[in-house]
CSV table of C-alpha atoms in Angstrom, one decimal:
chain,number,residue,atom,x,y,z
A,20,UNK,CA,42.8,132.8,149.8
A,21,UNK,CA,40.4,135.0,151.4
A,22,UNK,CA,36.8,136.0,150.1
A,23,UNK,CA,34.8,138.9,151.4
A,24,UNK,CA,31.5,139.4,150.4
A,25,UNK,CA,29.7,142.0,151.2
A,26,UNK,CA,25.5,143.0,151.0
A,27,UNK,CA,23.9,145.2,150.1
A,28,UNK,CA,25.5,146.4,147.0
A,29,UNK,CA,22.8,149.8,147.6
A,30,UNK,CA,21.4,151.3,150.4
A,31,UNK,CA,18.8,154.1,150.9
A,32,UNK,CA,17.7,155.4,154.0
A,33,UNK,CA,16.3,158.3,155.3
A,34,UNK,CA,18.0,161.1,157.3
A,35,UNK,CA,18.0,159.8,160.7
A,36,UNK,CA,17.5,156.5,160.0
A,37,UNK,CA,20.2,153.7,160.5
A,38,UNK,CA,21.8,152.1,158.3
A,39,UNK,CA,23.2,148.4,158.3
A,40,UNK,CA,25.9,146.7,156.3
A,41,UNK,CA,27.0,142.8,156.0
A,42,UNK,CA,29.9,141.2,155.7
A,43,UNK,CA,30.7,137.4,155.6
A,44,UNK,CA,34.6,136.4,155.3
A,45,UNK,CA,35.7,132.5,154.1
A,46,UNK,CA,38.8,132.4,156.3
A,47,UNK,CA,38.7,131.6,160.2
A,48,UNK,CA,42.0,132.9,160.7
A,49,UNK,CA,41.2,136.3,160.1
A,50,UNK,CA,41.3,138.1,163.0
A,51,UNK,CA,41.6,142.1,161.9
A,52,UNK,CA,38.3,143.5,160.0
A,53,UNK,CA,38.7,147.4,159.5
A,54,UNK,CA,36.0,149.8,157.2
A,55,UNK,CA,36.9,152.5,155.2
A,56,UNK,CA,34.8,155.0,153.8
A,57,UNK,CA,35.4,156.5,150.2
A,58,UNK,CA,33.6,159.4,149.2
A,59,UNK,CA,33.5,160.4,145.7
A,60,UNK,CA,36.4,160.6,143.6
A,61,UNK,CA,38.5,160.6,146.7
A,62,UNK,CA,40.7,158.0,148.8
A,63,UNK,CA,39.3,155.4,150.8
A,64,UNK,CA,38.9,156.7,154.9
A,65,UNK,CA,39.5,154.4,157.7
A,66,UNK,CA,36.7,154.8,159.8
A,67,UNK,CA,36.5,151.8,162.3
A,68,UNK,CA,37.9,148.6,162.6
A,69,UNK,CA,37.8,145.5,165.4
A,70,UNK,CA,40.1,142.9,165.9
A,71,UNK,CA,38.4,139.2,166.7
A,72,UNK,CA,39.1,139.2,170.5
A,73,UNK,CA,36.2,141.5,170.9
A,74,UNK,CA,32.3,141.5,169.3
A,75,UNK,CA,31.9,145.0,169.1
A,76,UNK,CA,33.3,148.4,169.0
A,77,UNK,CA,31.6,151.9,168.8
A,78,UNK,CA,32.9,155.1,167.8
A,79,UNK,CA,30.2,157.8,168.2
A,80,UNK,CA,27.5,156.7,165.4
A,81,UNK,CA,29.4,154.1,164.0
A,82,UNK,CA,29.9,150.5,165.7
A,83,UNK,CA,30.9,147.4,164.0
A,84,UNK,CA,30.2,144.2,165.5
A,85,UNK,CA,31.6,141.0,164.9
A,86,UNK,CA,30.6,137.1,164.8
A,87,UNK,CA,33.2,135.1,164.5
A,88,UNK,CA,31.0,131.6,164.7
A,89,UNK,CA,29.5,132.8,161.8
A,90,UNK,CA,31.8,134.9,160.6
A,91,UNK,CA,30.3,137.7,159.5
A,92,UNK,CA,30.9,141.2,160.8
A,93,UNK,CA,28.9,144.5,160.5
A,94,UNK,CA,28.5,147.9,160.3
A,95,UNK,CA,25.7,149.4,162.0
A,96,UNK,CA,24.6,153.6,161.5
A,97,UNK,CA,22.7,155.4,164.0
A,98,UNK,CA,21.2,159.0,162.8
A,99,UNK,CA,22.5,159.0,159.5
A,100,UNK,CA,22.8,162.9,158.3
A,101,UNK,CA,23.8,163.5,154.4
A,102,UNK,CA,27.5,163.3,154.6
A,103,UNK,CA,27.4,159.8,156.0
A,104,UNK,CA,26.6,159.4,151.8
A,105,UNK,CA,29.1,157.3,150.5
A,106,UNK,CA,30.6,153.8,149.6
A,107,UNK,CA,31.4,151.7,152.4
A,108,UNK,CA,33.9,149.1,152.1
A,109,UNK,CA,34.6,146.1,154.6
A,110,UNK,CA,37.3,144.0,154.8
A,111,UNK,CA,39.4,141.3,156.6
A,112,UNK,CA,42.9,139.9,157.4
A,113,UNK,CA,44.4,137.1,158.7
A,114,UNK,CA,47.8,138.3,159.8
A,115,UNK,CA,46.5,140.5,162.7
A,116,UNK,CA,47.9,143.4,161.0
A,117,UNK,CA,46.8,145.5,157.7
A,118,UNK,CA,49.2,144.4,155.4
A,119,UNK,CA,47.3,141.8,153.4
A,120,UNK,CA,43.7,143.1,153.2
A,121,UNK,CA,40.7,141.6,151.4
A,122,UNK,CA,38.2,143.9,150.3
A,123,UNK,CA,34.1,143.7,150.0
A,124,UNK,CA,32.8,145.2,146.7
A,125,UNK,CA,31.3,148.2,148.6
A,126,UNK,CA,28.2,149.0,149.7
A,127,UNK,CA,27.0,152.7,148.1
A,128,UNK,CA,25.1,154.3,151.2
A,129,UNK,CA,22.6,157.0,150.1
A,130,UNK,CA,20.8,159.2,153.1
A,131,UNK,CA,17.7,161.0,151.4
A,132,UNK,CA,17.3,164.4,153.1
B,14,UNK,CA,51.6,166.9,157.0
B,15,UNK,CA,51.4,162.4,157.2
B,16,UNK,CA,50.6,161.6,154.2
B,17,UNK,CA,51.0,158.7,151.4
B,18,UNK,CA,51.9,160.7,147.6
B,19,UNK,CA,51.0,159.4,144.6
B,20,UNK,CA,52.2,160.4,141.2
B,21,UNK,CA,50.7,160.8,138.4
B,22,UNK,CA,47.6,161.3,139.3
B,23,UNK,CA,46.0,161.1,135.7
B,24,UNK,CA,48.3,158.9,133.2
B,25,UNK,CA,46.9,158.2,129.7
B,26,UNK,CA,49.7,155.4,127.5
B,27,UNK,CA,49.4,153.3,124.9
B,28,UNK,CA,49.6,149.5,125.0
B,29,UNK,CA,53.4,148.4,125.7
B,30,UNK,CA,54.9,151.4,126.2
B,31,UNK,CA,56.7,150.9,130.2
B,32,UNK,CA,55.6,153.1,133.1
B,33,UNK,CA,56.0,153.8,136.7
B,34,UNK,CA,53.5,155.3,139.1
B,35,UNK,CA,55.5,156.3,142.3
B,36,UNK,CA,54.1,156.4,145.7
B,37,UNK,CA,56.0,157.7,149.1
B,38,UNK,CA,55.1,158.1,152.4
B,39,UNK,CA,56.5,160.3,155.6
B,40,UNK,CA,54.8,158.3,158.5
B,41,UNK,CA,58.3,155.7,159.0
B,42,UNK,CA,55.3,153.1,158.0
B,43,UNK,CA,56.9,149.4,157.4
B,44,UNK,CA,53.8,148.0,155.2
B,45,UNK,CA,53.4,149.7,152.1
B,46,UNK,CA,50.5,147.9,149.7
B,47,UNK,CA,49.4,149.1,146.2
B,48,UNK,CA,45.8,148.3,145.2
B,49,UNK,CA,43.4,148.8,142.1
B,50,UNK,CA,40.0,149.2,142.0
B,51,UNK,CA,37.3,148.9,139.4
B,52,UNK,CA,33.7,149.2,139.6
B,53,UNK,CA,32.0,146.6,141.2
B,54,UNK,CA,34.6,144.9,142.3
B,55,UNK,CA,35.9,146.7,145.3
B,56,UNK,CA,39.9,147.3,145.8
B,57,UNK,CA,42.0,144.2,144.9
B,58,UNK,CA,45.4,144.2,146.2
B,59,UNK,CA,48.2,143.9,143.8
B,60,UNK,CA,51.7,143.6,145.5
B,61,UNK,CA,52.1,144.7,149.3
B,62,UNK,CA,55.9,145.0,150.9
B,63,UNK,CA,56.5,144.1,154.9
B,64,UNK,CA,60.0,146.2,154.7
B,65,UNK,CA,62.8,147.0,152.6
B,66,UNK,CA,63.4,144.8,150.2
B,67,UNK,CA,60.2,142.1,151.5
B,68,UNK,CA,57.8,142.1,148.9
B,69,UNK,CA,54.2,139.9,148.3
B,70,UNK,CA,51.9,139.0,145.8
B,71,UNK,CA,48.5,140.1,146.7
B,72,UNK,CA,45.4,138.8,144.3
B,73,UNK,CA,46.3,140.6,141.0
B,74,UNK,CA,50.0,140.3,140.3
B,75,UNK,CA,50.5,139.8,136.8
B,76,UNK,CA,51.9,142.0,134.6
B,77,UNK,CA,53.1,144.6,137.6
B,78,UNK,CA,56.2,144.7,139.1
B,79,UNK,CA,57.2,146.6,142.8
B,80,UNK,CA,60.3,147.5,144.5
B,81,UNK,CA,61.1,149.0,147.8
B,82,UNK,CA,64.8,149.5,148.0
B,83,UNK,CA,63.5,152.3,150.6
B,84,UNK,CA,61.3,152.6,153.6
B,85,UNK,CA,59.5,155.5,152.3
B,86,UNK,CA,58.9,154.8,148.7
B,87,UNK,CA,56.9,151.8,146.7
B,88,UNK,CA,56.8,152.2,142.9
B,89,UNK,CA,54.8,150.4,140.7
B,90,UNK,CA,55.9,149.3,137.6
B,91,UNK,CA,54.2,148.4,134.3
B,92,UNK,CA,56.6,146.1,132.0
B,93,UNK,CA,54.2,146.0,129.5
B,94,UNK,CA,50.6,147.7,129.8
B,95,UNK,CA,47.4,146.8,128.2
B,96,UNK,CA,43.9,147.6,128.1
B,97,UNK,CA,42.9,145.9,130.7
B,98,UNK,CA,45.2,147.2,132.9
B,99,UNK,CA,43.0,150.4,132.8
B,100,UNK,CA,41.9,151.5,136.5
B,101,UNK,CA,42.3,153.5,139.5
B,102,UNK,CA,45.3,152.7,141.5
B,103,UNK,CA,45.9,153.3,145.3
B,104,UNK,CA,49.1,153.3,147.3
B,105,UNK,CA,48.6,152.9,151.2
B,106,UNK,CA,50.9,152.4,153.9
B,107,UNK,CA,50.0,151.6,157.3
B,108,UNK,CA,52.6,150.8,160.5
B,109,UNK,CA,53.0,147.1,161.7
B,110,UNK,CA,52.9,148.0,165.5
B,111,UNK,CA,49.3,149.7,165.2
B,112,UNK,CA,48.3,152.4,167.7
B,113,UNK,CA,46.3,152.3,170.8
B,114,UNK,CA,46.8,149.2,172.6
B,115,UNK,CA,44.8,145.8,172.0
B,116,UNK,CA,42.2,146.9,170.3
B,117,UNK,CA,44.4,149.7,168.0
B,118,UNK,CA,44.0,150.6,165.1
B,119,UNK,CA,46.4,149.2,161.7
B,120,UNK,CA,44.4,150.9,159.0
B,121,UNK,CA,46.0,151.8,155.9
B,122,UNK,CA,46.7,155.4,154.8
B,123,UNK,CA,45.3,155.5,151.3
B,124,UNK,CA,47.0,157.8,148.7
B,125,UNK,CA,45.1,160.3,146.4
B,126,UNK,CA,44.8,158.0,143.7
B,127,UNK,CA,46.2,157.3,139.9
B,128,UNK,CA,43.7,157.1,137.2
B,129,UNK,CA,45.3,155.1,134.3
B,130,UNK,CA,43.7,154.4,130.8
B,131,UNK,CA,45.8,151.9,128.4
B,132,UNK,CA,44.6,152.3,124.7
Protein backbone atom coordinates (compact mmCIF):
# COMPACT_ATOMS: atom_id res chain seq x y z
CA UNK A 1 0.00 0.00 0.00
CA UNK A 2 0.91 3.49 0.31
CA UNK A 3 3.64 5.08 2.63
CA UNK A 4 3.72 8.82 3.40
CA UNK A 5 6.48 10.09 5.21
CA UNK A 6 6.70 13.19 6.21
CA UNK A 7 9.87 15.67 7.80
CA UNK A 8 10.19 17.54 9.97
CA UNK A 9 8.44 15.93 12.89
CA UNK A 10 9.06 19.88 14.64
CA UNK A 11 9.34 23.10 13.33
CA UNK A 12 10.14 26.57 14.91
CA UNK A 13 10.26 29.64 13.20
CA UNK A 14 9.92 33.02 13.81
CA UNK A 15 6.85 35.33 13.23
CA UNK A 16 7.25 36.26 9.72
CA UNK A 17 9.31 33.76 8.70
CA UNK A 18 8.34 30.82 6.32
CA UNK A 19 7.95 27.80 7.07
CA UNK A 20 8.58 24.57 4.91
CA UNK A 21 7.26 21.04 5.12
CA UNK A 22 8.26 17.60 3.14
CA UNK A 23 6.52 15.00 2.01
CA UNK A 24 7.75 11.86 0.04
CA UNK A 25 4.84 9.21 -1.08
CA UNK A 26 5.95 5.27 -2.27
CA UNK A 27 3.10 5.04 -4.80
CA UNK A 28 3.25 6.60 -8.41
CA UNK A 29 -0.26 6.31 -8.93
CA UNK A 30 -1.17 8.72 -6.53
CA UNK A 31 -2.36 11.50 -8.06
CA UNK A 32 -4.54 13.62 -5.18
CA UNK A 33 -2.22 15.16 -2.18
CA UNK A 34 -4.41 17.43 0.08
CA UNK A 35 -3.08 19.10 3.82
CA UNK A 36 -5.10 19.48 6.69
CA UNK A 37 -4.38 21.46 9.59
CA UNK A 38 -5.33 20.29 13.22
CA UNK A 39 -5.15 22.63 15.83
CA UNK A 40 -5.25 21.50 19.39
CA UNK A 41 -7.66 19.20 20.64
CA UNK A 42 -9.74 19.86 17.57
CA UNK A 43 -10.52 18.20 14.08
CA UNK A 44 -8.23 18.12 11.31
CA UNK A 45 -8.89 21.41 8.65
CA UNK A 46 -8.50 21.04 5.02
CA UNK A 47 -6.41 23.69 3.98
CA UNK A 48 -4.97 23.04 0.53
CA UNK A 49 -4.65 20.27 -1.74
CA UNK A 50 -3.23 19.67 -5.53
CA UNK A 51 -4.00 17.07 -7.79
CA UNK A 52 -0.70 15.65 -9.98
CA UNK A 53 -1.60 17.36 -13.34
CA UNK A 54 -0.37 20.55 -11.86
CA UNK A 55 3.16 21.44 -9.74
CA UNK A 56 1.83 23.98 -7.69
CA UNK A 57 -1.10 25.75 -6.21
CA UNK A 58 -1.30 28.84 -3.95
CA UNK A 59 -3.92 29.95 -1.77
CA UNK A 60 -2.94 33.38 -0.09
CA UNK A 61 0.16 32.29 2.20
CA UNK A 62 -0.12 28.79 1.72
CA UNK A 63 1.12 26.92 -1.69
CA UNK A 64 1.96 23.43 -2.04
CA UNK A 65 3.98 22.26 -4.72
CA UNK A 66 4.42 18.97 -6.14
CA UNK A 67 7.26 16.66 -7.85
CA UNK A 68 5.96 13.92 -9.13
CA UNK A 69 9.61 12.55 -10.60
CA UNK A 70 10.51 12.51 -7.21
CA UNK A 71 7.57 12.29 -5.72
CA UNK A 72 7.60 14.40 -3.06
CA UNK A 73 5.22 17.27 -2.50
CA UNK A 74 5.41 20.37 -0.13
CA UNK A 75 4.08 22.86 1.84
CA UNK A 76 5.56 26.06 1.77
CA UNK A 77 4.47 29.28 4.51
CA UNK A 78 5.01 32.76 3.78
CA UNK A 79 4.66 35.36 6.87
CA UNK A 80 3.84 32.99 9.40
CA UNK A 81 1.76 34.92 12.31
CA UNK A 82 0.90 32.80 15.62
CA UNK A 83 -2.20 31.08 14.57
CA UNK A 84 -0.53 29.37 11.66
CA UNK A 85 0.75 27.25 15.20
CA UNK A 86 -0.27 23.91 14.70
CA UNK A 87 0.20 20.29 13.37
CA UNK A 88 0.28 19.96 9.76
CA UNK A 89 -0.55 16.81 8.18
CA UNK A 90 0.14 15.70 4.46
CA UNK A 91 -1.22 13.09 2.62
CA UNK A 92 -1.76 11.20 -0.73
CA UNK A 93 -4.23 9.04 -2.74
CA UNK A 94 -4.22 7.11 -5.57
CA UNK A 95 -7.90 6.99 -6.60
CA UNK A 96 -8.08 10.68 -7.65
CA UNK A 97 -10.58 11.16 -5.08
CA UNK A 98 -10.41 11.38 -0.97
CA UNK A 99 -11.71 8.26 -0.19
CA UNK A 100 -8.63 6.22 0.58
CA UNK A 101 -6.14 8.64 2.19
CA UNK A 102 -2.62 8.02 3.55
CA UNK A 103 -1.56 10.18 6.17
CA UNK A 104 2.17 11.74 7.19
CA UNK A 105 2.84 11.60 10.93
CA UNK A 106 2.43 15.48 11.18
CA UNK A 107 4.67 18.07 11.33
CA UNK A 108 4.04 20.28 14.81
CA UNK A 109 4.56 23.99 13.35
CA UNK A 110 5.49 26.43 16.22
CA UNK A 111 5.75 30.46 15.20
CA UNK A 112 7.65 32.19 18.17
CA UNK A 113 6.18 35.73 18.56
CA UNK B 1 -25.02 24.00 9.36
CA UNK B 2 -22.68 21.02 6.99
CA UNK B 3 -21.32 19.17 9.20
CA UNK B 4 -20.04 15.42 10.11
CA UNK B 5 -21.50 14.34 14.00
CA UNK B 6 -19.78 12.24 16.10
CA UNK B 7 -21.05 10.49 19.21
CA UNK B 8 -19.72 10.00 22.04
CA UNK B 9 -17.37 12.28 22.22
CA UNK B 10 -15.61 10.89 25.42
CA UNK B 11 -16.26 6.93 25.99
CA UNK B 12 -14.46 5.19 28.86
CA UNK B 13 -15.27 0.77 28.70
CA UNK B 14 -13.81 -2.03 29.87
CA UNK B 15 -12.13 -4.75 27.82
CA UNK B 16 -14.84 -6.85 25.82
CA UNK B 17 -17.68 -5.13 26.60
CA UNK B 18 -19.30 -4.18 22.67
CA UNK B 19 -19.75 -0.56 21.58
CA UNK B 20 -20.73 1.75 18.82
CA UNK B 21 -19.49 5.24 18.07
CA UNK B 22 -21.98 6.72 15.48
CA UNK B 23 -21.11 9.33 13.01
CA UNK B 24 -23.67 11.20 10.38
CA UNK B 25 -23.37 13.65 8.02
CA UNK B 26 -25.89 16.31 6.24
CA UNK B 27 -23.73 17.26 3.09
CA UNK B 28 -25.52 14.10 0.61
CA UNK B 29 -21.49 13.07 0.77
CA UNK B 30 -21.03 9.45 -0.91
CA UNK B 31 -17.48 8.66 0.87
CA UNK B 32 -17.69 8.35 4.41
CA UNK B 33 -14.12 7.04 6.10
CA UNK B 34 -13.41 6.53 9.93
CA UNK B 35 -9.89 7.03 11.04
CA UNK B 36 -7.82 6.84 14.44
CA UNK B 37 -5.05 8.66 15.39
CA UNK B 38 -2.32 8.27 18.01
CA UNK B 39 0.63 10.17 18.76
CA UNK B 40 3.31 10.00 16.40
CA UNK B 41 1.71 8.16 14.13
CA UNK B 42 -0.49 10.50 12.29
CA UNK B 43 -4.32 9.34 11.31
CA UNK B 44 -4.48 5.71 10.03
CA UNK B 45 -7.53 4.93 8.24
CA UNK B 46 -9.62 2.09 9.53
CA UNK B 47 -12.69 1.15 7.19
CA UNK B 48 -13.89 3.84 4.48
CA UNK B 49 -17.40 3.25 2.50
CA UNK B 50 -17.88 4.44 -1.42
CA UNK B 51 -21.88 4.29 -0.89
CA UNK B 52 -24.50 2.37 0.69
CA UNK B 53 -23.73 -0.70 1.43
CA UNK B 54 -19.80 -0.42 -0.34
CA UNK B 55 -17.50 -0.80 2.32
CA UNK B 56 -13.25 -1.03 2.44
CA UNK B 57 -10.62 -1.96 4.65
CA UNK B 58 -8.25 0.81 5.13
CA UNK B 59 -4.77 -0.01 7.10
CA UNK B 60 -6.12 -0.83 10.59
CA UNK B 61 -9.16 -3.11 10.25
CA UNK B 62 -9.07 -5.62 12.85
CA UNK B 63 -11.17 -5.88 15.48
CA UNK B 64 -13.74 -3.00 13.99
CA UNK B 65 -16.53 -3.52 12.19
CA UNK B 66 -18.70 -0.62 9.79
CA UNK B 67 -21.95 -0.47 8.24
CA UNK B 68 -23.68 1.97 6.00
CA UNK B 69 -27.16 0.76 5.33
CA UNK B 70 -27.63 4.74 4.92
CA UNK B 71 -26.08 7.56 2.94
CA UNK B 72 -25.90 9.72 5.91
CA UNK B 73 -24.68 7.57 8.73
CA UNK B 74 -21.36 5.33 9.24
CA UNK B 75 -21.15 3.52 12.67
CA UNK B 76 -18.34 2.06 13.99
CA UNK B 77 -18.48 -0.95 15.81
CA UNK B 78 -16.31 -2.58 18.45
CA UNK B 79 -17.06 -6.58 18.74
CA UNK B 80 -14.74 -6.86 21.27
CA UNK B 81 -12.40 -3.86 22.62
CA UNK B 82 -9.11 -3.93 24.19
CA UNK B 83 -6.46 -1.84 25.43
CA UNK B 84 -4.95 -1.14 22.58
CA UNK B 85 -7.80 -0.05 20.95
CA UNK B 86 -7.46 3.15 23.09
CA UNK B 87 -7.36 6.43 20.79
CA UNK B 88 -8.88 9.24 19.19
CA UNK B 89 -11.27 8.40 16.46
CA UNK B 90 -12.46 10.60 13.51
CA UNK B 91 -15.38 10.21 11.10
CA UNK B 92 -15.05 12.29 7.77
CA UNK B 93 -17.01 12.31 4.76
CA UNK B 94 -16.16 14.02 1.72
CA UNK B 95 -18.28 14.04 -1.91
CA UNK B 96 -16.87 11.87 -4.83
CA UNK B 97 -17.55 14.65 -7.58
CA UNK B 98 -15.20 17.28 -5.69
CA UNK B 99 -15.90 21.00 -6.19
CA UNK B 100 -14.43 23.50 -8.42
CA UNK B 101 -13.45 22.07 -11.64
CA UNK B 102 -10.02 20.25 -12.37
CA UNK B 103 -8.15 21.33 -9.88
CA UNK B 104 -11.17 21.04 -7.06
CA UNK B 105 -11.11 20.21 -4.04
CA UNK B 106 -12.17 16.39 -2.40
CA UNK B 107 -11.07 16.99 1.13
CA UNK B 108 -12.70 15.22 3.84
CA UNK B 109 -14.95 16.87 6.44
CA UNK B 110 -13.53 15.67 9.68
CA UNK B 111 -15.84 15.10 12.71
CA UNK B 112 -15.28 16.52 16.21
CA UNK B 113 -13.65 13.62 17.46
CA UNK B 114 -14.27 10.38 19.99
CA UNK B 115 -11.78 9.94 22.67
CA UNK B 116 -11.87 6.25 23.79
CA UNK B 117 -9.85 4.62 26.63
CA UNK B 118 -10.27 0.52 26.92
CA UNK B 119 -9.08 -0.64 30.47
Amino acid sequence: GENVEQHPSTLSVQEGDSAVIKCTYSDSASNYFPWYKQELGKRPQLIIDIRSNVGEKKDQRIAVTLNKTAKHFSLHITETQPEDSAVYFCAASKRGSARQLTFGSGTQLTVLP
Amino acid sequence: EAQVTQNPRYLITVTGKKLTVTCSQNMNHEYMSWYRQDPGLGLRQIYYSMNVEVTDKGDVPEGYKVSRKEKRNFPLILESPSPNQTSLYFCASSTAQGTGGSQGSYGYTFGSGTRLTVV
